[in-house]
Amino acid sequence: LAGGAVPADGGVVIALERMARVRALEPGCWRIAVDAGLTTAHAQRIARENGLFLPPNPGAAEQSQLGGNLATNAAGPRAFKYGSIGGFVTGLEVAIPPGELLSIGGAASRDVAGCWLRLLPAPDTRATAVAFYPSTERLAAGVLGVLASGRVPAAVEYLDGGALSAVASTYPGDLPPAAAGAILVELDGSGREVAAAAEEIAEALGSSSLARPLTVTGPRSDRLLAWRESVSSAVAAQAGAKLSEDVSVPVEHLAQVIDAVIELGARHGLQACSWGHAGNGTIHASFLVSPESDEELTRAQQAAAELFSLTIDVGGSVSGEHGVGMLKRELLERQWPGPAVRLHRDIKSLFDPKNLMNPGKKLP
Ligand SMILES: Cc1cc2nc3c(=O)[nH]c(=O)nc-3n(C[C@H](O)[C@H](O)[C@H](O)COP(=O)(O)OP(=O)(O)OC[C@H]3O[C@@H](n4cnc5c(N)ncnc54)[C@H](O)[C@@H]3O)c2cc1C
């Protein structure tokens, strides 16, 4: 999305997909050492087979590699409770110019190079609560209600009216006809913890929802989460393509920015919608375009530029999680004070004084 892996000025691209070994697995100590090319989903499955859990779950888990996850500090829905991948790394083997290898951290008791990840015991119970809302305002009130409940769900996700209608036909249940938005809350923990939290979360969601929120467990919960994951491709299918942004705003501005996405799209003659990780204010704003129309893409980019301005005005970030890369490089100077950009540049040149590693990315 941000062109991180694109050699902008030519150069050498190293593909690591065959460097995908598990170097060490120590389930009793909750840890695993892996090659950088192992996919996220593969590492998650190994953890699960051993009663453990690697929470970070970017939407790209089946394709993305742990090296890429670490390089982008990938997050995803469960970051609300568990944080992003960086918090699970205890050791790294790194190559730095001009070609030196260095090991940082590791598993305290061993001296094996590689990428060491901390795992967690797998929670024994999961549940998902879903609630529908007649307006963005009431949806945002539901999100704030969940935060005020004091419970810490694994994920707090939302779909606005347009995103909801893109996946309405595949919803595994009955959608209330007046629904103009939905919130999904994923809970995990022991059976007792989840049961207690589910009741409070349903109450918090229900104070502004259309009907009593529904809470499901087991395969029904998995089906709901899979339905939520399908939204990106379902939205893209509507016009053939979409320009997707990932701004992030302080949660109290969610309603304002979710509505602004639709207005900005309309002002530029485009259908627009959003969904995302409501708990931490991440808004995947999508402007729908026809893949053949450069002119529509230009209008979508104009709408996105106005969205970035609004985001910065309300104290948000132009990239909540897809990264700065090439697309948002020039926006950093608007979002950050000059000295912050300078510090980033200095840190980069400390590791890479000749600017050989992935030049042309992130820094304006
Ligand atoms: C459909 C979809 C949904 C997504 N949803 C989310 C989400 O909800 N939350 C979220 O946080 N992210 C999300 N993402 C982004 C996702 O986290 C990143 O695409 C992924 O982590 C990048 O991993 P990759 O293997 O694809 O890396 P690449 O795209 O191959 O690389 C990304 C960057 O990392 C560098 N890199 C890769 N491997 C290494 C290495 N071994 N050493 C040093 N540098 C390296 C590359 O040079 C590049 O700059 C989503 C992506 C998709 C496609």
mmCIF file of C-alpha atoms and ligand atoms in Angstrom, residues 1 3-6 13-14 16 19 35-38 40 57-61 63-77 79 84-85 93-95 157 228-229 232-233 242 246 277 282 284 320-323 325 357-358 361, ligand 1:
data_model
loop_
_atom_site.group_PDB
_atom_site.id
_atom_site.type_symbol
_atom_site.label_atom_id
_atom_site.label_comp_id
_atom_site.label_asym_id
_atom_site.label_seq_id
_atom_site.Cartn_x
_atom_site.Cartn_y
_atom_site.Cartn_z
ATOM 1 C CA LEU A 1 0.000 0.000 0.000
ATOM 2 C CA GLY A 3 5.277 1.033 -1.679
ATOM 3 C CA GLY A 4 7.744 -0.007 1.037
ATOM 4 C CA ALA A 5 8.945 -2.965 -1.060
ATOM 5 C CA VAL A 6 9.109 -1.013 -4.364
ATOM 6 C CA VAL A 13 15.154 -6.354 -4.022
ATOM 7 C CA ILE A 14 15.714 -9.399 -1.836
ATOM 8 C CA LEU A 16 12.905 -13.925 1.526
ATOM 9 C CA MET A 19 13.899 -18.235 4.181
ATOM 10 C CA ASP A 35 13.487 -16.729 9.911
ATOM 11 C CA ALA A 36 12.309 -13.369 8.568
ATOM 12 C CA GLY A 37 10.446 -14.986 5.647
ATOM 13 C CA LEU A 38 8.007 -17.099 7.689
ATOM 14 C CA THR A 40 2.489 -14.380 9.942
ATOM 15 C CA ASN A 57 -3.013 -10.095 13.120
ATOM 16 C CA PRO A 58 -2.621 -7.722 10.169
ATOM 17 C CA GLY A 59 -5.231 -8.327 7.465
ATOM 18 C CA ALA A 60 -2.415 -9.651 5.293
ATOM 19 C CA ALA A 61 -1.503 -12.531 7.661
ATOM 20 C CA GLN A 63 0.802 -13.410 2.742
ATOM 21 C CA SER A 64 2.861 -11.111 4.940
ATOM 22 C CA GLN A 65 6.185 -12.221 6.356
ATOM 23 C CA LEU A 66 7.356 -11.644 9.892
ATOM 24 C CA GLY A 67 10.287 -9.584 8.548
ATOM 25 C CA GLY A 68 7.796 -7.266 6.843
ATOM 26 C CA ASN A 69 5.571 -7.203 9.939
ATOM 27 C CA LEU A 70 8.534 -6.155 12.060
ATOM 28 C CA ALA A 71 9.785 -3.600 9.528
ATOM 29 C CA THR A 72 6.334 -1.964 9.499
ATOM 30 C CA ASN A 73 5.520 -2.678 13.168
ATOM 31 C CA ALA A 74 2.250 -4.245 11.962
ATOM 32 C CA ALA A 75 -0.784 -4.034 14.184
ATOM 33 C CA GLY A 76 -4.336 -5.074 13.164
ATOM 34 C CA PRO A 77 -7.579 -5.364 15.130
ATOM 35 C CA ALA A 79 -3.630 -4.281 18.755
ATOM 36 C CA SER A 84 1.610 -4.238 17.697
ATOM 37 C CA ILE A 85 4.249 -6.792 16.715
ATOM 38 C CA GLU A 93 19.436 -10.731 13.840
ATOM 39 C CA VAL A 94 20.005 -7.696 11.633
ATOM 40 C CA ALA A 95 22.130 -6.962 8.570
ATOM 41 C CA GLU A 157 -14.134 -2.745 14.985
ATOM 42 C CA ARG A 228 -15.642 -8.489 8.972
ATOM 43 C CA GLU A 229 -12.386 -9.446 7.168
ATOM 44 C CA SER A 232 -12.136 -4.654 2.052
ATOM 45 C CA SER A 233 -12.501 -6.835 -1.055
ATOM 46 C CA LYS A 242 -10.747 1.844 -4.427
ATOM 47 C CA ASP A 246 -5.730 4.523 6.926
ATOM 48 C CA HIS A 277 -10.304 -0.333 14.247
ATOM 49 C CA THR A 282 -8.129 3.892 12.827
ATOM 50 C CA HIS A 284 -9.908 2.804 6.597
ATOM 51 C CA GLY A 320 -2.521 4.713 11.334
ATOM 52 C CA GLU A 321 -0.950 1.492 10.162
ATOM 53 C CA HIS A 322 -0.231 1.052 6.444
ATOM 54 C CA GLY A 323 2.925 3.095 6.779
ATOM 55 C CA GLY A 325 6.435 4.662 2.485
ATOM 56 C CA MET A 357 18.847 0.770 2.166
ATOM 57 C CA ASN A 358 15.410 1.461 0.687
ATOM 58 C CA LYS A 361 10.927 6.010 1.546
HETATM 59 C C1 LIG B 1 -5.538 -6.532 3.006
HETATM 60 C C2 LIG B 1 -4.555 -5.946 3.967
HETATM 61 C C3 LIG B 1 -4.982 -5.560 5.225
HETATM 62 C C4 LIG B 1 -4.086 -5.015 6.125
HETATM 63 N N1 LIG B 1 -4.535 -4.661 7.358
HETATM 64 C C5 LIG B 1 -3.648 -4.200 8.260
HETATM 65 C C6 LIG B 1 -4.052 -3.878 9.580
HETATM 66 O O1 LIG B 1 -5.232 -4.008 9.927
HETATM 67 N N2 LIG B 1 -3.110 -3.414 10.442
HETATM 68 C C7 LIG B 1 -1.790 -3.252 10.069
HETATM 69 O O2 LIG B 1 -0.967 -2.835 10.893
HETATM 70 N N3 LIG B 1 -1.389 -3.534 8.840
HETATM 71 C C8 LIG B 1 -2.285 -3.991 7.930
HETATM 72 N N4 LIG B 1 -1.848 -4.281 6.687
HETATM 73 C C9 LIG B 1 -0.434 -4.021 6.349
HETATM 74 C C10 LIG B 1 0.426 -5.226 6.754
HETATM 75 O O3 LIG B 1 0.712 -5.147 8.122
HETATM 76 C C11 LIG B 1 1.722 -5.143 5.976
HETATM 77 O O4 LIG B 1 1.397 -5.244 4.594
HETATM 78 C C12 LIG B 1 2.650 -6.276 6.329
HETATM 79 O O5 LIG B 1 2.969 -6.305 7.709
HETATM 80 C C13 LIG B 1 3.941 -6.100 5.559
HETATM 81 O O6 LIG B 1 4.585 -7.341 5.498
HETATM 82 P P1 LIG B 1 5.077 -7.881 4.092
HETATM 83 O O7 LIG B 1 5.740 -9.200 4.342
HETATM 84 O O8 LIG B 1 3.977 -7.836 3.123
HETATM 85 O O9 LIG B 1 6.187 -6.803 3.790
HETATM 86 P P2 LIG B 1 6.615 -6.008 2.436
HETATM 87 O O10 LIG B 1 5.430 -5.283 1.904
HETATM 88 O O11 LIG B 1 7.272 -7.058 1.576
HETATM 89 O O12 LIG B 1 7.633 -5.071 3.057
HETATM 90 C C14 LIG B 1 7.239 -3.972 3.884
HETATM 91 C C15 LIG B 1 8.489 -3.181 4.261
HETATM 92 O O13 LIG B 1 9.308 -3.950 5.106
HETATM 93 C C16 LIG B 1 10.605 -4.124 4.553
HETATM 94 N N5 LIG B 1 11.024 -5.489 4.875
HETATM 95 C C17 LIG B 1 10.372 -6.642 4.577
HETATM 96 N N6 LIG B 1 11.046 -7.707 5.044
HETATM 97 C C18 LIG B 1 12.156 -7.216 5.659
HETATM 98 C C19 LIG B 1 13.246 -7.806 6.344
HETATM 99 N N7 LIG B 1 13.355 -9.125 6.483
HETATM 100 N N8 LIG B 1 14.204 -6.982 6.846
HETATM 101 C C20 LIG B 1 14.115 -5.641 6.699
HETATM 102 N N9 LIG B 1 13.101 -5.010 6.075
HETATM 103 C C21 LIG B 1 12.138 -5.788 5.562
HETATM 104 C C22 LIG B 1 10.425 -3.881 3.079
HETATM 105 O O14 LIG B 1 11.607 -3.436 2.471
HETATM 106 C C23 LIG B 1 9.368 -2.808 3.082
HETATM 107 O O15 LIG B 1 9.894 -1.533 3.319
HETATM 108 C C24 LIG B 1 -2.726 -4.833 5.762
HETATM 109 C C25 LIG B 1 -2.270 -5.222 4.509
HETATM 110 C C26 LIG B 1 -3.175 -5.774 3.609
HETATM 111 C C27 LIG B 1 -2.661 -6.191 2.261
#
